[in-house]
Coordinates of C-alpha atoms and ligand atoms in Angstrom, one line a residue:
M1 CA -24.3 35.1 16.2
G2 CA -25.2 36.6 13.0
F3 CA -23.2 38.7 10.6
F4 CA -24.3 42.6 12.7
S5 CA -23.2 41.7 16.0
R6 CA -20.1 39.5 14.4
I7 CA -19.1 42.1 12.8
K8 CA -20.0 44.6 15.6
A9 CA -17.4 42.6 17.3
G10 CA -15.2 42.3 15.1
L11 CA -15.0 46.2 14.2
K12 CA -13.5 47.4 17.9
K13 CA -11.3 49.9 15.7
T14 CA -13.4 51.3 13.7
G15 CA -16.5 51.0 16.1
A16 CA -14.1 52.7 19.1
V17 CA -13.3 55.7 16.2
L18 CA -16.7 56.1 15.1
N19 CA -18.4 56.0 18.5
T20 CA -16.5 57.8 20.8
D21 CA -15.2 60.3 18.1
I22 CA -18.0 61.6 16.4
R23 CA -19.9 61.2 19.3
D24 CA -17.2 63.9 21.5
L25 CA -18.6 65.8 18.3
F26 CA -22.0 66.5 20.5
K27 CA -21.2 67.6 23.2
S28 CA -23.9 70.3 23.3
E29 CA -27.6 70.7 22.4
G30 CA -26.8 70.0 18.7
R31 CA -23.9 71.4 16.4
L32 CA -23.5 74.1 14.0
I33 CA -22.4 72.5 10.8
D34 CA -20.0 74.3 9.3
E35 CA -16.1 74.6 7.5
E36 CA -15.0 73.6 11.1
F37 CA -17.4 70.8 11.7
L38 CA -17.1 69.7 8.6
E39 CA -13.1 69.3 9.0
E40 CA -13.4 67.4 12.2
V41 CA -15.7 65.1 10.7
R42 CA -13.0 64.5 7.9
G43 CA -10.7 63.6 10.7
I44 CA -12.8 61.1 12.1
L45 CA -13.5 59.6 9.0
F46 CA -9.7 59.7 7.4
R47 CA -8.8 57.7 10.7
T48 CA -11.1 54.5 9.9
D49 CA -9.2 54.1 7.2
M50 CA -11.5 54.2 4.4
G51 CA -9.9 56.3 1.7
Y52 CA -9.3 59.4 0.6
D53 CA -11.9 59.9 -2.1
S54 CA -14.8 58.1 0.6
T55 CA -14.2 60.4 3.3
E56 CA -14.4 63.3 0.9
A57 CA -17.7 62.4 -0.6
L58 CA -19.0 61.8 2.9
V59 CA -18.3 64.9 4.6
E60 CA -19.4 66.9 1.0
E61 CA -23.1 64.8 1.5
I62 CA -22.9 66.3 4.9
G63 CA -21.7 69.9 3.8
K64 CA -24.9 69.5 0.8
K65 CA -27.3 68.6 3.5
L66 CA -26.5 70.2 6.6
R67 CA -24.6 73.4 6.1
G68 CA -25.8 76.4 7.9
R69 CA -28.0 74.3 10.3
V70 CA -27.9 73.1 13.7
V71 CA -28.3 69.5 13.8
Q72 CA -28.5 66.8 16.5
L73 CA -26.3 63.5 16.5
E74 CA -28.8 61.2 15.1
E75 CA -29.0 64.1 11.6
V76 CA -25.5 63.6 11.2
V77 CA -25.4 59.5 11.6
D78 CA -28.4 59.0 9.3
V79 CA -26.5 61.3 6.0
L80 CA -23.4 59.7 6.8
K81 CA -25.2 56.0 6.4
A82 CA -27.1 56.7 3.7
K83 CA -24.5 57.7 1.6
L84 CA -22.0 55.2 3.0
K85 CA -24.6 52.5 1.8
E86 CA -24.5 53.7 -1.8
L87 CA -20.9 54.0 -2.3
M88 CA -20.5 50.2 -1.2
H89 CA -23.2 49.5 -3.2
Q90 CA -22.8 46.4 -5.1
P91 CA -24.9 43.4 -6.3
A92 CA -26.2 41.1 -4.0
S93 CA -24.0 38.7 -5.0
P94 CA -23.3 34.9 -3.0
I95 CA -21.2 32.6 -5.5
E96 CA -21.9 32.3 -9.4
Y97 CA -22.9 28.9 -9.1
A98 CA -22.7 27.0 -12.2
A99 CA -25.8 26.0 -14.6
S100 CA -25.6 22.4 -14.2
G101 CA -22.3 20.5 -13.7
P102 CA -19.0 21.2 -10.8
T103 CA -18.4 25.4 -10.1
V104 CA -15.2 25.8 -10.2
V105 CA -13.6 28.3 -7.7
M106 CA -9.9 29.4 -7.7
V107 CA -8.4 31.6 -5.3
C108 CA -5.7 34.3 -4.8
G109 CA -3.7 36.5 -3.1
V110 CA -0.4 37.7 -1.0
N111 CA 1.2 35.5 1.4
G112 CA -0.3 35.3 4.5
A113 CA -3.5 37.0 3.1
G114 CA -5.6 34.1 4.5
K115 CA -6.1 32.0 1.5
T116 CA -6.5 28.4 2.7
T117 CA -8.0 29.5 5.8
S118 CA -11.2 30.9 3.7
I119 CA -10.8 28.4 1.2
A120 CA -11.2 25.8 4.6
K121 CA -14.7 28.3 5.6
L122 CA -15.6 28.1 2.2
A123 CA -15.5 24.5 2.0
S124 CA -17.3 24.4 5.3
Q125 CA -20.3 26.3 4.2
F126 CA -20.9 24.5 1.1
R127 CA -20.6 21.1 2.9
S128 CA -23.1 22.5 5.5
E129 CA -25.5 23.3 2.7
G130 CA -25.0 19.3 1.8
K131 CA -23.3 20.4 -1.6
S132 CA -19.8 17.8 -2.2
V133 CA -17.0 19.6 -2.2
V134 CA -13.1 19.0 -3.9
L135 CA -10.0 21.1 -2.8
G136 CA -7.0 21.4 -5.3
A137 CA -3.6 22.1 -3.7
G138 CA -1.9 24.8 -5.7
D139 CA 0.7 25.7 -3.7
T140 CA 3.3 22.9 -4.9
F141 CA 5.6 25.4 -3.4
R142 CA 5.4 23.9 0.4
A143 CA 4.5 21.1 1.1
A144 CA 3.5 22.0 4.2
A145 CA 1.0 24.0 2.5
V146 CA -0.6 20.9 0.7
Q147 CA -0.3 19.8 4.5
Q148 CA -2.5 22.2 6.0
L149 CA -5.3 22.1 3.0
T150 CA -5.2 17.7 3.4
I151 CA -6.0 18.6 6.9
W152 CA -8.7 20.9 6.3
A153 CA -10.1 18.5 3.6
D154 CA -10.5 15.7 6.2
R155 CA -12.3 17.9 8.7
L156 CA -15.4 19.3 6.4
G157 CA -15.2 15.8 4.5
A158 CA -13.6 17.4 1.6
S159 CA -12.0 15.2 -0.9
I160 CA -9.3 17.0 -2.2
V161 CA -5.7 16.8 -5.4
T162 CA -1.7 17.1 -4.5
A163 CA 0.4 16.6 -6.5
P164 CA 4.2 16.1 -5.8
S165 CA 6.4 19.4 -4.8
G166 CA 7.5 21.4 -8.0
T167 CA 3.8 20.3 -10.2
H168 CA 2.6 23.4 -12.3
P169 CA -0.2 24.4 -10.7
A170 CA -2.2 24.7 -13.4
T171 CA -1.5 21.1 -13.6
V172 CA -3.1 20.1 -10.4
G173 CA -6.2 22.7 -11.3
Y174 CA -6.9 20.6 -14.4
Q175 CA -6.6 17.6 -12.3
T176 CA -9.4 18.8 -9.7
V177 CA -11.6 20.0 -12.2
E178 CA -11.0 16.5 -14.0
K179 CA -11.6 14.7 -10.7
A180 CA -14.7 16.7 -10.0
L181 CA -16.2 16.2 -13.7
A182 CA -15.3 12.1 -12.9
D183 CA -17.0 11.9 -9.4
K184 CA -19.9 14.6 -10.0
I185 CA -18.8 16.6 -7.2
D186 CA -20.6 19.6 -7.0
V187 CA -17.9 22.4 -6.2
A188 CA -14.1 22.7 -6.6
I189 CA -12.2 24.8 -5.0
I190 CA -8.3 25.6 -6.4
D191 CA -6.1 26.7 -3.9
T192 CA -3.0 28.7 -5.2
A193 CA 0.8 29.9 -3.2
G194 CA 0.6 33.7 -2.2
R195 CA 2.7 35.7 -4.6
L196 CA 3.2 39.5 -4.6
Q197 CA 1.4 41.7 -7.6
T198 CA 4.8 42.9 -8.4
Q199 CA 6.4 39.7 -9.2
S200 CA 5.4 39.2 -13.1
D201 CA 6.2 35.6 -13.2
L202 CA 4.2 34.8 -10.5
M203 CA 1.4 36.8 -11.6
A204 CA 1.4 35.4 -15.2
E205 CA 0.8 31.8 -13.2
L206 CA -2.1 33.3 -12.2
T207 CA -3.6 33.9 -16.2
K208 CA -1.9 29.7 -16.7
I209 CA -4.0 27.9 -14.0
R210 CA -7.3 30.0 -14.9
A211 CA -7.0 28.9 -18.5
A212 CA -6.1 25.3 -17.5
L213 CA -9.4 25.8 -15.9
A214 CA -10.8 26.9 -18.2
K215 CA -9.6 24.1 -20.7
A216 CA -10.6 21.3 -18.4
L217 CA -14.2 22.9 -18.3
P218 CA -15.0 25.8 -20.5
G219 CA -16.5 28.6 -18.8
S220 CA -15.0 27.9 -15.6
P221 CA -13.3 29.5 -13.3
H222 CA -16.6 30.3 -12.2
E223 CA -15.7 32.5 -9.6
V224 CA -12.0 33.7 -8.8
L225 CA -11.4 35.3 -5.2
L226 CA -9.2 37.6 -4.4
V227 CA -7.9 36.8 -0.3
L228 CA -7.1 40.3 0.9
D229 CA -5.6 40.9 4.7
A230 CA -8.3 43.4 6.3
T231 CA -5.0 44.3 8.5
T232 CA -2.9 46.0 5.7
G233 CA -5.6 48.3 5.4
Q234 CA -4.8 50.5 1.9
N235 CA -2.2 48.3 0.9
G236 CA -4.8 45.4 0.2
V237 CA -6.6 48.2 -1.9
S238 CA -3.6 48.3 -4.3
Q239 CA -2.3 44.7 -4.8
A240 CA -6.3 44.4 -5.8
S241 CA -6.0 45.7 -9.2
K242 CA -2.9 43.5 -10.3
F243 CA -4.3 40.2 -9.3
A244 CA -7.9 41.0 -10.9
D245 CA -6.0 41.9 -14.1
A246 CA -3.8 38.5 -13.9
A247 CA -6.5 35.8 -12.4
G248 CA -9.8 37.7 -14.0
C249 CA -10.9 38.4 -10.0
T250 CA -14.9 37.9 -9.8
G251 CA -15.2 39.0 -6.0
I252 CA -13.1 39.9 -3.0
V253 CA -12.3 37.9 0.5
L254 CA -12.1 40.1 3.5
A255 CA -10.0 38.0 5.7
K256 CA -9.1 39.1 9.1
L257 CA -11.5 42.0 9.9
D258 CA -11.4 41.2 13.2
G259 CA -8.7 41.6 15.3
T260 CA -6.9 44.4 14.4
A261 CA -8.3 45.6 11.2
K262 CA -10.2 48.7 10.5
G263 CA -13.7 48.3 8.9
G264 CA -12.8 51.1 6.8
V265 CA -11.3 49.3 4.5
V266 CA -14.1 47.9 3.1
V267 CA -15.4 51.1 2.5
S268 CA -12.3 52.3 1.0
I269 CA -12.4 48.6 -0.7
R270 CA -15.8 49.4 -3.3
Q271 CA -15.5 52.9 -3.8
Q272 CA -11.9 51.6 -5.5
L273 CA -12.1 48.5 -7.3
G274 CA -15.4 47.3 -9.1
L275 CA -15.0 43.8 -7.4
P276 CA -17.7 43.2 -5.1
V277 CA -17.2 41.7 -1.9
K278 CA -18.7 38.3 -1.5
Y279 CA -17.2 37.5 2.1
V280 CA -15.9 38.0 5.4
G281 CA -13.6 36.4 7.3
L282 CA -13.9 36.6 10.9
G283 CA -11.5 34.4 13.1
E284 CA -9.5 31.6 12.8
S285 CA -12.3 29.1 12.5
H286 CA -13.7 26.9 9.3
E287 CA -17.5 28.9 10.5
D288 CA -15.7 32.3 10.5
L289 CA -17.5 33.5 7.6
A290 CA -19.8 35.5 6.5
P291 CA -21.7 36.4 3.2
F292 CA -20.9 40.4 2.9
N293 CA -24.2 42.3 3.2
P294 CA -23.0 46.1 3.2
D295 CA -26.6 47.8 4.5
E296 CA -25.8 45.4 7.6
F297 CA -22.2 46.2 7.2
V298 CA -22.8 49.7 7.6
D299 CA -25.8 49.2 10.7
A300 CA -23.1 47.4 12.6
L301 CA -20.7 50.0 12.1
F302 CA -22.8 52.8 13.4
S303 CA -25.2 51.3 16.1
D304 CA -23.1 52.2 19.1
V305 CA -22.8 55.4 18.3
L306 CA -26.8 55.6 18.4
A307 CA -27.4 53.3 21.3
A308 CA -24.9 55.4 23.5
T309 CA -27.0 58.5 23.5
A310 CA -30.4 56.2 23.1
Ligands
GTP401 N1 -8.1 36.4 13.3 C1 -7.6 35.5 11.9 N2 -7.2 35.2 10.8 C2 -7.3 34.4 10.1 C3 -8.4 34.9 8.5 N3 -8.0 33.8 8.0 C4 -6.8 34.2 8.3 N4 -6.3 33.9 9.9 C5 -5.0 33.3 9.7 O1 -3.6 34.0 9.5 C6 -3.0 33.0 9.0 C7 -2.1 33.0 7.5 O2 -3.6 32.0 7.3 P1 -3.3 31.0 6.0 O3 -5.3 30.7 5.6 O4 -2.5 29.9 5.3 O5 -3.0 31.7 4.6 P2 -2.5 31.7 3.4 O6 -3.5 33.1 2.3 O7 -3.1 30.6 2.9 O8 -1.0 32.1 3.1 P3 0.3 31.6 2.2 O9 -0.4 30.3 1.8 O10 1.1 31.2 3.1 O11 0.3 32.3 0.9 C8 -3.4 32.1 10.1 O12 -2.7 32.1 10.8 C9 -5.0 32.1 9.4 O13 -5.1 31.0 11.1 C10 -9.1 35.6 9.6 O14 -10.0 35.9 9.2 N5 -8.9 36.1 11.4
MG402 MG1 -2.0 29.3 1.6

């Protein structure tokens, strides 16, 4: 399945809201775009979890373009899609590879967000591109975390650097980059323990891990990915800025966009954060990762609205 159909399959909740509700606004031949209509659209959009600002921007755009006219569903959807694409626009940015030598990727996020699984997915992708990969088991709090990453490394044909429980994660990060340099490995991905953005000591630890990577290889880390759990909706957005400050995040991996997530949260993330959404997680398997493309995402979001009336 391509990105389009997988996103569509994943966005059940948002899809249901948009498909049925937006279509329901148009029972007869067209509708007058007036304040009552805009109010109804506002309610529908808000329920997709796209957040207040995005909702208002979209409602305002429909008003500006269509107010006072009797229009068909298609016209409203066209305005919505164009504005959404504008709101979500981001540089086409897959992973930023190092010009030479290993590319170092650090991964952080709150507990259970999907960090380790996302690392496995990234490693799987790099491996399928023929790149060699070393994983750094920087979650040294829990033995189970090291085990989980070791299993993935074995399955995916990646190397792994581990350290005894309680070792400072910055040390593991440093050693992982050292190994990547010594063995001429293409990509090093450093796992970190889950933490809350309110735990200032653990936030400071991220800064230290980052510094250790830079010490092992100046110019690294080339990417610092923040993994957000799409099912947590607006909470994910508020976590992000603290992580971005502490770890210098360069992009977001939005995990768990399948399942119960409301896809509108992606809109909210793009609107509120300066960070690009680089990948979305669409399941628990190592293959369930897709590079994020805003235009395709918006098309997928609305494809059923129009298909049903066609
Ligand atoms: N459905 C679905 N489940 C996911 C996805 N990503 C991760 N998970 C599941 O979410 C749970 C937590 O994933 P982990 O990768 O262990 O999360 P983590 O952030 O490393 O967790 P900690 O290290 O404990 O902080 C696991 O059961 C994963 O299988 C996804 O994209 N979709
Ligand atoms: Mg983990």
